[in-house]
Amino acid sequence: NAGVTQTPKFRVLKTGQSMTLLCAQDMNHEYMYWYRQDPGMGLRLIHYSVGEGTTAKGEVPDGYNVSRLKKQNFLLGLESAAPSQTSVYFCASSYSRRSGNYEQYFGPGTRLTVT
Amino acid sequence: AQSVTQLGSHVSVSEGALVLLRCNYSSSVPPYLFWYVQYPNQGLQLLLKYTTGATLVKGINGFEAEFKKSETSFHLTKPSAHMSDAAEYFCAVSDNTGFQKLVFGTGTRLLVSP
């Protein structure tokens, strides 16, 4: 099992450029999440999905879009990157509440710099 | 709304000393509580969790935490620090009625000196 993988690991963008971050999990998890990590602020939830074809906003959704066309993949898009989006992005996944397992499994992260 | 406060952005201990990382939470519903560890340039790994039942929970690498409802706390401890414990530690709270969204504290970096 690869667990949760993220592509790419690093990226540098110029202001106004767009990009998509890919998250994939092979654990058949129902729920998937995108967080951003900034120094001194911990991790903050951007968007999440509770199943294929569903998405919902988290704490800091502005400037991002997401899609979950397949159960195992969760994409995070930046349509017009801004320097404020310079951050480390983490994807996570988990079983649904029905399972009784409440752990989220995290990917290794994507370090994004917007100049 | 839920929130987590971690006291101390940095904690320094000597190898073999007690580790105590503090976490206080705010939640309007019975919380689920978690401690995650992050080693440099890596993702987060679950150390331990409290959902229901026994309030003293044991995790990996010799860590444990106690849920104290009256103090709204979930402090992380380890009797004897190892050099390999140097990392950043995050406390998080999740409500038990939603979709397991986590609210994280701002993290505590543990430094271990020889």
mmCIF file with all atom_site columns, C-alpha atoms in Angstrom:
data_model
loop_
_atom_site.group_PDB
_atom_site.id
_atom_site.type_symbol
_atom_site.label_atom_id
_atom_site.label_alt_id
_atom_site.label_comp_id
_atom_site.label_asym_id
_atom_site.label_entity_id
_atom_site.label_seq_id
_atom_site.pdbx_PDB_ins_code
_atom_site.Cartn_x
_atom_site.Cartn_y
_atom_site.Cartn_z
_atom_site.occupancy
_atom_site.B_iso_or_equiv
_atom_site.pdbx_formal_charge
_atom_site.auth_seq_id
_atom_site.auth_comp_id
_atom_site.auth_asym_id
_atom_site.auth_atom_id
_atom_site.pdbx_PDB_model_num
ATOM 1   C CA . ASN A 1 1   ? 0.000   0.000  0.000   1.00 0.00 ? 1   ASN A CA 1
ATOM 2   C CA . ALA A 1 2   ? 1.317   3.410  -0.951  1.00 0.00 ? 2   ALA A CA 1
ATOM 3   C CA . GLY A 1 3   ? -1.134  5.126  1.421   1.00 0.00 ? 3   GLY A CA 1
ATOM 4   C CA . VAL A 1 4   ? -1.696  8.771  0.496   1.00 0.00 ? 4   VAL A CA 1
ATOM 5   C CA . THR A 1 5   ? 0.465   10.194 -2.278  1.00 0.00 ? 5   THR A CA 1
ATOM 6   C CA . GLN A 1 6   ? 0.708   13.767 -3.536  1.00 0.00 ? 6   GLN A CA 1
ATOM 7   C CA . THR A 1 7   ? 1.937   15.150 -6.843  1.00 0.00 ? 7   THR A CA 1
ATOM 8   C CA . PRO A 1 8   ? 4.040   17.246 -7.268  1.00 0.00 ? 8   PRO A CA 1
ATOM 9   C CA . LYS A 1 9   ? 6.323   17.502 -4.243  1.00 0.00 ? 9   LYS A CA 1
ATOM 10  C CA . PHE A 1 10  ? 7.530   21.015 -5.072  1.00 0.00 ? 10  PHE A CA 1
ATOM 11  C CA . ARG A 1 11  ? 6.328   23.749 -7.390  1.00 0.00 ? 11  ARG A CA 1
ATOM 12  C CA . VAL A 1 12  ? 7.135   27.386 -8.062  1.00 0.00 ? 12  VAL A CA 1
ATOM 13  C CA . LEU A 1 13  ? 4.460   29.508 -9.729  1.00 0.00 ? 13  LEU A CA 1
ATOM 14  C CA . LYS A 1 14  ? 4.291   33.076 -10.855 1.00 0.00 ? 14  LYS A CA 1
ATOM 15  C CA . THR A 1 15  ? 1.409   35.262 -9.725  1.00 0.00 ? 15  THR A CA 1
ATOM 16  C CA . GLY A 1 16  ? -1.620  34.618 -11.900 1.00 0.00 ? 16  GLY A CA 1
ATOM 17  C CA . GLN A 1 17  ? -0.590  31.162 -13.077 1.00 0.00 ? 17  GLN A CA 1
ATOM 18  C CA . SER A 1 18  ? -2.791  28.147 -12.459 1.00 0.00 ? 18  SER A CA 1
ATOM 19  C CA . MET A 1 19  ? -2.025  24.628 -11.329 1.00 0.00 ? 19  MET A CA 1
ATOM 20  C CA . THR A 1 20  ? -3.587  21.460 -9.983  1.00 0.00 ? 20  THR A CA 1
ATOM 21  C CA . LEU A 1 21  ? -2.353  19.391 -7.064  1.00 0.00 ? 21  LEU A CA 1
ATOM 22  C CA . LEU A 1 22  ? -3.204  15.707 -7.174  1.00 0.00 ? 22  LEU A CA 1
ATOM 23  C CA . CYS A 1 23  ? -3.900  13.529 -4.164  1.00 0.00 ? 23  CYS A CA 1
ATOM 24  C CA . ALA A 1 24  ? -4.374  9.779  -4.463  1.00 0.00 ? 24  ALA A CA 1
ATOM 25  C CA . GLN A 1 25  ? -5.167  7.161  -1.810  1.00 0.00 ? 25  GLN A CA 1
ATOM 26  C CA . ASP A 1 26  ? -5.299  3.386  -2.106  1.00 0.00 ? 26  ASP A CA 1
ATOM 27  C CA . MET A 1 27  ? -7.058  2.603  1.181   1.00 0.00 ? 27  MET A CA 1
ATOM 28  C CA . ASN A 1 28  ? -10.617 2.849  -0.151  1.00 0.00 ? 28  ASN A CA 1
ATOM 29  C CA . HIS A 1 29  ? -11.319 5.779  2.169   1.00 0.00 ? 29  HIS A CA 1
ATOM 30  C CA . GLU A 1 30  ? -14.597 7.638  1.863   1.00 0.00 ? 30  GLU A CA 1
ATOM 31  C CA . TYR A 1 31  ? -13.433 11.007 3.142   1.00 0.00 ? 31  TYR A CA 1
ATOM 32  C CA . MET A 1 32  ? -10.640 13.167 1.766   1.00 0.00 ? 32  MET A CA 1
ATOM 33  C CA . TYR A 1 33  ? -9.307  16.560 2.857   1.00 0.00 ? 33  TYR A CA 1
ATOM 34  C CA . TRP A 1 34  ? -6.995  19.338 1.730   1.00 0.00 ? 34  TRP A CA 1
ATOM 35  C CA . TYR A 1 35  ? -5.119  21.393 4.350   1.00 0.00 ? 35  TYR A CA 1
ATOM 36  C CA . ARG A 1 36  ? -2.571  24.140 4.128   1.00 0.00 ? 36  ARG A CA 1
ATOM 37  C CA . GLN A 1 37  ? 0.215   24.558 6.674   1.00 0.00 ? 37  GLN A CA 1
ATOM 38  C CA . ASP A 1 38  ? 1.715   27.973 7.380   1.00 0.00 ? 38  ASP A CA 1
ATOM 39  C CA . PRO A 1 39  ? 4.322   28.818 10.023  1.00 0.00 ? 39  PRO A CA 1
ATOM 40  C CA . GLY A 1 40  ? 2.776   29.505 13.407  1.00 0.00 ? 40  GLY A CA 1
ATOM 41  C CA . MET A 1 41  ? -0.734  28.679 12.203  1.00 0.00 ? 41  MET A CA 1
ATOM 42  C CA . GLY A 1 42  ? -0.905  24.909 12.261  1.00 0.00 ? 42  GLY A CA 1
ATOM 43  C CA . LEU A 1 43  ? -2.961  23.217 9.562   1.00 0.00 ? 43  LEU A CA 1
ATOM 44  C CA . ARG A 1 44  ? -6.156  24.756 8.233   1.00 0.00 ? 44  ARG A CA 1
ATOM 45  C CA . LEU A 1 45  ? -8.812  22.934 6.231   1.00 0.00 ? 45  LEU A CA 1
ATOM 46  C CA . ILE A 1 46  ? -9.325  24.209 2.689   1.00 0.00 ? 46  ILE A CA 1
ATOM 47  C CA . HIS A 1 47  ? -11.913 21.806 1.236   1.00 0.00 ? 47  HIS A CA 1
ATOM 48  C CA . TYR A 1 48  ? -13.060 18.299 1.923   1.00 0.00 ? 48  TYR A CA 1
ATOM 49  C CA . SER A 1 49  ? -15.048 15.513 0.302   1.00 0.00 ? 49  SER A CA 1
ATOM 50  C CA . VAL A 1 50  ? -17.219 12.849 1.886   1.00 0.00 ? 50  VAL A CA 1
ATOM 51  C CA . GLY A 1 51  ? -17.590 10.750 -1.221  1.00 0.00 ? 51  GLY A CA 1
ATOM 52  C CA . GLU A 1 52  ? -17.123 10.534 -4.963  1.00 0.00 ? 52  GLU A CA 1
ATOM 53  C CA . GLY A 1 53  ? -18.695 13.527 -6.672  1.00 0.00 ? 53  GLY A CA 1
ATOM 54  C CA . THR A 1 54  ? -19.111 15.562 -3.464  1.00 0.00 ? 54  THR A CA 1
ATOM 55  C CA . THR A 1 55  ? -17.079 18.477 -2.139  1.00 0.00 ? 55  THR A CA 1
ATOM 56  C CA . ALA A 1 56  ? -17.515 21.051 0.607   1.00 0.00 ? 56  ALA A CA 1
ATOM 57  C CA . LYS A 1 57  ? -15.771 24.180 1.845   1.00 0.00 ? 57  LYS A CA 1
ATOM 58  C CA . GLY A 1 58  ? -13.539 24.185 4.854   1.00 0.00 ? 58  GLY A CA 1
ATOM 59  C CA . GLU A 1 59  ? -12.108 27.033 6.889   1.00 0.00 ? 59  GLU A CA 1
ATOM 60  C CA . VAL A 1 60  ? -10.051 28.762 4.141   1.00 0.00 ? 60  VAL A CA 1
ATOM 61  C CA . PRO A 1 61  ? -11.588 27.902 0.731   1.00 0.00 ? 61  PRO A CA 1
ATOM 62  C CA . ASP A 1 62  ? -11.157 31.212 -1.117  1.00 0.00 ? 62  ASP A CA 1
ATOM 63  C CA . GLY A 1 63  ? -8.934  31.004 -4.198  1.00 0.00 ? 63  GLY A CA 1
ATOM 64  C CA . TYR A 1 64  ? -9.145  27.213 -4.424  1.00 0.00 ? 64  TYR A CA 1
ATOM 65  C CA . ASN A 1 65  ? -11.361 24.718 -6.190  1.00 0.00 ? 65  ASN A CA 1
ATOM 66  C CA . VAL A 1 66  ? -11.557 20.962 -5.802  1.00 0.00 ? 66  VAL A CA 1
ATOM 67  C CA . SER A 1 67  ? -12.937 17.955 -7.586  1.00 0.00 ? 67  SER A CA 1
ATOM 68  C CA . ARG A 1 68  ? -13.449 14.315 -6.701  1.00 0.00 ? 68  ARG A CA 1
ATOM 69  C CA . LEU A 1 69  ? -14.374 12.479 -9.858  1.00 0.00 ? 69  LEU A CA 1
ATOM 70  C CA . LYS A 1 70  ? -12.979 9.174  -8.616  1.00 0.00 ? 70  LYS A CA 1
ATOM 71  C CA . LYS A 1 71  ? -13.112 7.849  -5.072  1.00 0.00 ? 71  LYS A CA 1
ATOM 72  C CA . GLN A 1 72  ? -9.347  7.476  -4.851  1.00 0.00 ? 72  GLN A CA 1
ATOM 73  C CA . ASN A 1 73  ? -8.413  10.935 -6.163  1.00 0.00 ? 73  ASN A CA 1
ATOM 74  C CA . PHE A 1 74  ? -8.935  14.442 -4.818  1.00 0.00 ? 74  PHE A CA 1
ATOM 75  C CA . LEU A 1 75  ? -7.690  17.387 -6.868  1.00 0.00 ? 75  LEU A CA 1
ATOM 76  C CA . LEU A 1 76  ? -6.947  20.874 -5.578  1.00 0.00 ? 76  LEU A CA 1
ATOM 77  C CA . GLY A 1 77  ? -6.851  23.683 -8.127  1.00 0.00 ? 77  GLY A CA 1
ATOM 78  C CA . LEU A 1 78  ? -5.510  27.202 -7.999  1.00 0.00 ? 78  LEU A CA 1
ATOM 79  C CA . GLU A 1 79  ? -6.985  29.198 -10.877 1.00 0.00 ? 79  GLU A CA 1
ATOM 80  C CA . SER A 1 80  ? -4.935  32.370 -10.409 1.00 0.00 ? 80  SER A CA 1
ATOM 81  C CA . ALA A 1 81  ? -2.142  31.921 -7.907  1.00 0.00 ? 81  ALA A CA 1
ATOM 82  C CA . ALA A 1 82  ? -1.318  34.676 -5.416  1.00 0.00 ? 82  ALA A CA 1
ATOM 83  C CA . PRO A 1 83  ? 1.720   35.076 -3.135  1.00 0.00 ? 83  PRO A CA 1
ATOM 84  C CA . SER A 1 84  ? -0.608  34.508 -0.152  1.00 0.00 ? 84  SER A CA 1
ATOM 85  C CA . GLN A 1 85  ? -1.040  30.939 -1.393  1.00 0.00 ? 85  GLN A CA 1
ATOM 86  C CA . THR A 1 86  ? 2.612   30.161 -0.765  1.00 0.00 ? 86  THR A CA 1
ATOM 87  C CA . SER A 1 87  ? 2.329   27.278 1.673   1.00 0.00 ? 87  SER A CA 1
ATOM 88  C CA . VAL A 1 88  ? 2.747   23.573 2.236   1.00 0.00 ? 88  VAL A CA 1
ATOM 89  C CA . TYR A 1 89  ? -0.333  21.653 1.169   1.00 0.00 ? 89  TYR A CA 1
ATOM 90  C CA . PHE A 1 90  ? -1.315  18.364 2.763   1.00 0.00 ? 90  PHE A CA 1
ATOM 91  C CA . CYS A 1 91  ? -3.891  15.904 1.618   1.00 0.00 ? 91  CYS A CA 1
ATOM 92  C CA . ALA A 1 92  ? -5.470  13.461 4.050   1.00 0.00 ? 92  ALA A CA 1
ATOM 93  C CA . SER A 1 93  ? -8.023  10.680 3.906   1.00 0.00 ? 93  SER A CA 1
ATOM 94  C CA . SER A 1 94  ? -10.099 8.680  6.362   1.00 0.00 ? 94  SER A CA 1
ATOM 95  C CA . TYR A 1 95  ? -12.787 6.062  6.669   1.00 0.00 ? 95  TYR A CA 1
ATOM 96  C CA . SER A 1 96  ? -16.322 7.260  7.208   1.00 0.00 ? 96  SER A CA 1
ATOM 97  C CA . ARG A 1 97  ? -17.782 7.672  10.720  1.00 0.00 ? 97  ARG A CA 1
ATOM 98  C CA . ARG A 1 98  ? -19.557 4.333  10.358  1.00 0.00 ? 98  ARG A CA 1
ATOM 99  C CA . SER A 1 99  ? -16.217 2.542  10.567  1.00 0.00 ? 99  SER A CA 1
ATOM 100 C CA . GLY A 1 100 ? -15.463 3.810  14.074  1.00 0.00 ? 100 GLY A CA 1
ATOM 101 C CA . ASN A 1 101 ? -11.913 4.610  12.941  1.00 0.00 ? 101 ASN A CA 1
ATOM 102 C CA . TYR A 1 102 ? -11.438 8.353  13.203  1.00 0.00 ? 102 TYR A CA 1
ATOM 103 C CA . GLU A 1 103 ? -7.819  8.631  12.109  1.00 0.00 ? 103 GLU A CA 1
ATOM 104 C CA . GLN A 1 104 ? -6.849  10.787 9.174   1.00 0.00 ? 104 GLN A CA 1
ATOM 105 C CA . TYR A 1 105 ? -3.920  9.550  7.090   1.00 0.00 ? 105 TYR A CA 1
ATOM 106 C CA . PHE A 1 106 ? -1.709  12.262 5.652   1.00 0.00 ? 106 PHE A CA 1
ATOM 107 C CA . GLY A 1 107 ? 0.309   12.533 2.477   1.00 0.00 ? 107 GLY A CA 1
ATOM 108 C CA . PRO A 1 108 ? 3.895   13.840 2.408   1.00 0.00 ? 108 PRO A CA 1
ATOM 109 C CA . GLY A 1 109 ? 2.905   17.346 1.319   1.00 0.00 ? 109 GLY A CA 1
ATOM 110 C CA . THR A 1 110 ? 3.454   19.708 -1.619  1.00 0.00 ? 110 THR A CA 1
ATOM 111 C CA . ARG A 1 111 ? 5.577   22.794 -1.085  1.00 0.00 ? 111 ARG A CA 1
ATOM 112 C CA . LEU A 1 112 ? 4.236   25.612 -3.269  1.00 0.00 ? 112 LEU A CA 1
ATOM 113 C CA . THR A 1 113 ? 5.909   28.971 -3.748  1.00 0.00 ? 113 THR A CA 1
ATOM 114 C CA . VAL A 1 114 ? 4.160   31.785 -5.593  1.00 0.00 ? 114 VAL A CA 1
ATOM 115 C CA . THR A 1 115 ? 6.410   34.645 -6.687  1.00 0.00 ? 115 THR A CA 1
ATOM 116 C CA . ALA B 2 1   ? -17.048 26.353 17.015  1.00 0.00 ? 1   ALA B CA 1
ATOM 117 C CA . GLN B 2 2   ? -14.145 24.247 18.115  1.00 0.00 ? 2   GLN B CA 1
ATOM 118 C CA . SER B 2 3   ? -10.655 25.466 18.840  1.00 0.00 ? 3   SER B CA 1
ATOM 119 C CA . VAL B 2 4   ? -7.356  24.193 20.181  1.00 0.00 ? 4   VAL B CA 1
ATOM 120 C CA . THR B 2 5   ? -4.691  26.037 22.122  1.00 0.00 ? 5   THR B CA 1
ATOM 121 C CA . GLN B 2 6   ? -1.187  24.679 22.450  1.00 0.00 ? 6   GLN B CA 1
ATOM 122 C CA . LEU B 2 7   ? 0.856   26.500 25.063  1.00 0.00 ? 7   LEU B CA 1
ATOM 123 C CA . GLY B 2 8   ? 4.427   27.074 23.994  1.00 0.00 ? 8   GLY B CA 1
ATOM 124 C CA . SER B 2 9   ? 5.529   27.118 20.377  1.00 0.00 ? 9   SER B CA 1
ATOM 125 C CA . HIS B 2 10  ? 8.858   25.581 21.453  1.00 0.00 ? 10  HIS B CA 1
ATOM 126 C CA . VAL B 2 11  ? 9.664   23.220 24.306  1.00 0.00 ? 11  VAL B CA 1
ATOM 127 C CA . SER B 2 12  ? 13.243  22.206 25.115  1.00 0.00 ? 12  SER B CA 1
ATOM 128 C CA . VAL B 2 13  ? 14.165  19.163 27.200  1.00 0.00 ? 13  VAL B CA 1
ATOM 129 C CA . SER B 2 14  ? 17.273  17.144 27.875  1.00 0.00 ? 14  SER B CA 1
ATOM 130 C CA . GLU B 2 15  ? 17.528  13.556 26.759  1.00 0.00 ? 15  GLU B CA 1
ATOM 131 C CA . GLY B 2 16  ? 15.984  11.370 29.474  1.00 0.00 ? 16  GLY B CA 1
ATOM 132 C CA . ALA B 2 17  ? 13.824  14.159 30.896  1.00 0.00 ? 17  ALA B CA 1
ATOM 133 C CA . LEU B 2 18  ? 10.054  14.212 31.091  1.00 0.00 ? 18  LEU B CA 1
ATOM 134 C CA . VAL B 2 19  ? 8.238   15.551 28.056  1.00 0.00 ? 19  VAL B CA 1
ATOM 135 C CA . LEU B 2 20  ? 5.043   17.550 28.660  1.00 0.00 ? 20  LEU B CA 1
ATOM 136 C CA . LEU B 2 21  ? 3.252   19.245 25.777  1.00 0.00 ? 21  LEU B CA 1
ATOM 137 C CA . ARG B 2 22  ? 0.100   21.125 26.673  1.00 0.00 ? 22  ARG B CA 1
ATOM 138 C CA . CYS B 2 23  ? -3.179  21.173 24.784  1.00 0.00 ? 23  CYS B CA 1
ATOM 139 C CA . ASN B 2 24  ? -6.469  22.788 25.754  1.00 0.00 ? 24  ASN B CA 1
ATOM 140 C CA . TYR B 2 25  ? -9.561  22.608 23.610  1.00 0.00 ? 25  TYR B CA 1
ATOM 141 C CA . SER B 2 26  ? -12.919 24.253 23.256  1.00 0.00 ? 26  SER B CA 1
ATOM 142 C CA . SER B 2 27  ? -15.879 22.276 21.982  1.00 0.00 ? 27  SER B CA 1
ATOM 143 C CA . SER B 2 28  ? -19.626 22.507 22.359  1.00 0.00 ? 28  SER B CA 1
ATOM 144 C CA . VAL B 2 29  ? -20.010 18.770 21.865  1.00 0.00 ? 29  VAL B CA 1
ATOM 145 C CA . PRO B 2 30  ? -18.067 15.834 23.284  1.00 0.00 ? 30  PRO B CA 1
ATOM 146 C CA . PRO B 2 31  ? -14.758 16.049 21.453  1.00 0.00 ? 31  PRO B CA 1
ATOM 147 C CA . TYR B 2 32  ? -12.586 13.547 19.739  1.00 0.00 ? 32  TYR B CA 1
ATOM 148 C CA . LEU B 2 33  ? -8.962  14.495 20.428  1.00 0.00 ? 33  LEU B CA 1
ATOM 149 C CA . PHE B 2 34  ? -5.771  13.659 18.596  1.00 0.00 ? 34  PHE B CA 1
ATOM 150 C CA . TRP B 2 35  ? -2.042  14.181 18.798  1.00 0.00 ? 35  TRP B CA 1
ATOM 151 C CA . TYR B 2 36  ? -0.063  14.096 15.556  1.00 0.00 ? 36  TYR B CA 1
ATOM 152 C CA . VAL B 2 37  ? 3.701   14.280 15.085  1.00 0.00 ? 37  VAL B CA 1
ATOM 153 C CA . GLN B 2 38  ? 5.494   15.797 12.110  1.00 0.00 ? 38  GLN B CA 1
ATOM 154 C CA . TYR B 2 39  ? 9.148   15.087 11.415  1.00 0.00 ? 39  TYR B CA 1
ATOM 155 C CA . PRO B 2 40  ? 11.035  17.543 9.180   1.00 0.00 ? 40  PRO B CA 1
ATOM 156 C CA . ASN B 2 41  ? 9.821   17.595 5.591   1.00 0.00 ? 41  ASN B CA 1
ATOM 157 C CA . GLN B 2 42  ? 7.277   14.850 6.218   1.00 0.00 ? 42  GLN B CA 1
ATOM 158 C CA . GLY B 2 43  ? 3.543   14.514 6.613   1.00 0.00 ? 43  GLY B CA 1
ATOM 159 C CA . LEU B 2 44  ? 1.706   14.054 9.878   1.00 0.00 ? 44  LEU B CA 1
ATOM 160 C CA . GLN B 2 45  ? 1.592   10.761 11.734  1.00 0.00 ? 45  GLN B CA 1
ATOM 161 C CA . LEU B 2 46  ? -0.948  9.877  14.396  1.00 0.00 ? 46  LEU B CA 1
ATOM 162 C CA . LEU B 2 47  ? 0.527   9.442  17.877  1.00 0.00 ? 47  LEU B CA 1
ATOM 163 C CA . LEU B 2 48  ? -2.676  8.720  19.759  1.00 0.00 ? 48  LEU B CA 1
ATOM 164 C CA . LYS B 2 49  ? -6.367  9.551  19.935  1.00 0.00 ? 49  LYS B CA 1
ATOM 165 C CA . TYR B 2 50  ? -9.203  9.805  22.408  1.00 0.00 ? 50  TYR B CA 1
ATOM 166 C CA . THR B 2 51  ? -12.744 9.113  21.266  1.00 0.00 ? 51  THR B CA 1
ATOM 167 C CA . THR B 2 52  ? -14.630 7.430  24.088  1.00 0.00 ? 52  THR B CA 1
ATOM 168 C CA . GLY B 2 53  ? -13.874 5.193  27.046  1.00 0.00 ? 53  GLY B CA 1
ATOM 169 C CA . ALA B 2 54  ? -10.659 5.274  29.060  1.00 0.00 ? 54  ALA B CA 1
ATOM 170 C CA . THR B 2 55  ? -9.424  8.809  29.528  1.00 0.00 ? 55  THR B CA 1
ATOM 171 C CA . LEU B 2 56  ? -5.748  7.826  29.656  1.00 0.00 ? 56  LEU B CA 1
ATOM 172 C CA . VAL B 2 57  ? -4.676  6.806  26.190  1.00 0.00 ? 57  VAL B CA 1
ATOM 173 C CA . LYS B 2 58  ? -1.385  5.313  25.162  1.00 0.00 ? 58  LYS B CA 1
ATOM 174 C CA . GLY B 2 59  ? 0.162   5.882  21.789  1.00 0.00 ? 59  GLY B CA 1
ATOM 175 C CA . ILE B 2 60  ? 3.216   5.005  19.798  1.00 0.00 ? 60  ILE B CA 1
ATOM 176 C CA . ASN B 2 61  ? 6.813   5.667  20.816  1.00 0.00 ? 61  ASN B CA 1
ATOM 177 C CA . GLY B 2 62  ? 5.987   5.702  24.543  1.00 0.00 ? 62  GLY B CA 1
ATOM 178 C CA . PHE B 2 63  ? 3.712   8.734  24.476  1.00 0.00 ? 63  PHE B CA 1
ATOM 179 C CA . GLU B 2 64  ? 0.464   9.002  26.379  1.00 0.00 ? 64  GLU B CA 1
ATOM 180 C CA . ALA B 2 65  ? -2.206  11.624 26.996  1.00 0.00 ? 65  ALA B CA 1
ATOM 181 C CA . GLU B 2 66  ? -5.017  12.085 29.463  1.00 0.00 ? 66  GLU B CA 1
ATOM 182 C CA . PHE B 2 67  ? -8.400  13.553 28.608  1.00 0.00 ? 67  PHE B CA 1
ATOM 183 C CA . LYS B 2 68  ? -9.579  15.791 31.440  1.00 0.00 ? 68  LYS B CA 1
ATOM 184 C CA . LYS B 2 69  ? -13.041 17.080 30.722  1.00 0.00 ? 69  LYS B CA 1
ATOM 185 C CA . SER B 2 70  ? -13.187 19.379 33.744  1.00 0.00 ? 70  SER B CA 1
ATOM 186 C CA . GLU B 2 71  ? -9.981  21.117 32.607  1.00 0.00 ? 71  GLU B CA 1
ATOM 187 C CA . THR B 2 72  ? -10.738 20.838 28.853  1.00 0.00 ? 72  THR B CA 1
ATOM 188 C CA . SER B 2 73  ? -7.213  19.518 28.454  1.00 0.00 ? 73  SER B CA 1
ATOM 189 C CA . PHE B 2 74  ? -5.450  16.729 26.601  1.00 0.00 ? 74  PHE B CA 1
ATOM 190 C CA . HIS B 2 75  ? -1.771  17.076 27.515  1.00 0.00 ? 75  HIS B CA 1
ATOM 191 C CA . LEU B 2 76  ? 0.829   14.824 25.921  1.00 0.00 ? 76  LEU B CA 1
ATOM 192 C CA . THR B 2 77  ? 3.537   13.224 28.056  1.00 0.00 ? 77  THR B CA 1
ATOM 193 C CA . LYS B 2 78  ? 6.475   10.891 27.771  1.00 0.00 ? 78  LYS B CA 1
ATOM 194 C CA . PRO B 2 79  ? 8.522   9.849  30.813  1.00 0.00 ? 79  PRO B CA 1
ATOM 195 C CA . SER B 2 80  ? 11.926  9.948  29.144  1.00 0.00 ? 80  SER B CA 1
ATOM 196 C CA . ALA B 2 81  ? 12.787  11.921 26.021  1.00 0.00 ? 81  ALA B CA 1
ATOM 197 C CA . HIS B 2 82  ? 14.913  10.492 23.234  1.00 0.00 ? 82  HIS B CA 1
ATOM 198 C CA . MET B 2 83  ? 16.808  12.443 20.623  1.00 0.00 ? 83  MET B CA 1
ATOM 199 C CA . SER B 2 84  ? 14.525  10.892 18.008  1.00 0.00 ? 84  SER B CA 1
ATOM 200 C CA . ASP B 2 85  ? 11.507  12.619 19.613  1.00 0.00 ? 85  ASP B CA 1
ATOM 201 C CA . ALA B 2 86  ? 12.612  15.982 18.237  1.00 0.00 ? 86  ALA B CA 1
ATOM 202 C CA . ALA B 2 87  ? 9.786   17.011 15.943  1.00 0.00 ? 87  ALA B CA 1
ATOM 203 C CA . GLU B 2 88  ? 6.703   19.221 15.781  1.00 0.00 ? 88  GLU B CA 1
ATOM 204 C CA . TYR B 2 89  ? 3.613   18.049 17.617  1.00 0.00 ? 89  TYR B CA 1
ATOM 205 C CA . PHE B 2 90  ? 0.060   19.042 16.812  1.00 0.00 ? 90  PHE B CA 1
ATOM 206 C CA . CYS B 2 91  ? -3.033  18.652 18.943  1.00 0.00 ? 91  CYS B CA 1
ATOM 207 C CA . ALA B 2 92  ? -6.333  18.486 17.073  1.00 0.00 ? 92  ALA B CA 1
ATOM 208 C CA . VAL B 2 93  ? -10.022 18.253 17.876  1.00 0.00 ? 93  VAL B CA 1
ATOM 209 C CA . SER B 2 94  ? -12.814 16.771 15.814  1.00 0.00 ? 94  SER B CA 1
ATOM 210 C CA . ASP B 2 95  ? -16.510 16.851 16.507  1.00 0.00 ? 95  ASP B CA 1
ATOM 211 C CA . ASN B 2 96  ? -18.305 13.532 16.604  1.00 0.00 ? 96  ASN B CA 1
ATOM 212 C CA . THR B 2 97  ? -21.297 14.684 14.589  1.00 0.00 ? 97  THR B CA 1
ATOM 213 C CA . GLY B 2 98  ? -19.693 15.974 11.416  1.00 0.00 ? 98  GLY B CA 1
ATOM 214 C CA . PHE B 2 99  ? -17.385 14.586 8.826   1.00 0.00 ? 99  PHE B CA 1
ATOM 215 C CA . GLN B 2 100 ? -14.390 14.225 11.098  1.00 0.00 ? 100 GLN B CA 1
ATOM 216 C CA . LYS B 2 101 ? -12.965 17.579 10.113  1.00 0.00 ? 101 LYS B CA 1
ATOM 217 C CA . LEU B 2 102 ? -9.980  18.402 12.255  1.00 0.00 ? 102 LEU B CA 1
ATOM 218 C CA . VAL B 2 103 ? -9.201  21.725 13.893  1.00 0.00 ? 103 VAL B CA 1
ATOM 219 C CA . PHE B 2 104 ? -5.502  21.921 14.704  1.00 0.00 ? 104 PHE B CA 1
ATOM 220 C CA . GLY B 2 105 ? -3.529  23.823 17.258  1.00 0.00 ? 105 GLY B CA 1
ATOM 221 C CA . THR B 2 106 ? -0.596  25.906 16.102  1.00 0.00 ? 106 THR B CA 1
ATOM 222 C CA . GLY B 2 107 ? 1.912   23.228 17.004  1.00 0.00 ? 107 GLY B CA 1
ATOM 223 C CA . THR B 2 108 ? 4.751   22.804 19.493  1.00 0.00 ? 108 THR B CA 1
ATOM 224 C CA . ARG B 2 109 ? 8.284   22.137 18.367  1.00 0.00 ? 109 ARG B CA 1
ATOM 225 C CA . LEU B 2 110 ? 10.078  19.766 20.733  1.00 0.00 ? 110 LEU B CA 1
ATOM 226 C CA . LEU B 2 111 ? 13.831  20.205 20.963  1.00 0.00 ? 111 LEU B CA 1
ATOM 227 C CA . VAL B 2 112 ? 15.864  17.473 22.686  1.00 0.00 ? 112 VAL B CA 1
ATOM 228 C CA . SER B 2 113 ? 19.430  18.157 23.769  1.00 0.00 ? 113 SER B CA 1
ATOM 229 C CA . PRO B 2 114 ? 22.042  15.528 24.683  1.00 0.00 ? 114 PRO B CA 1
#
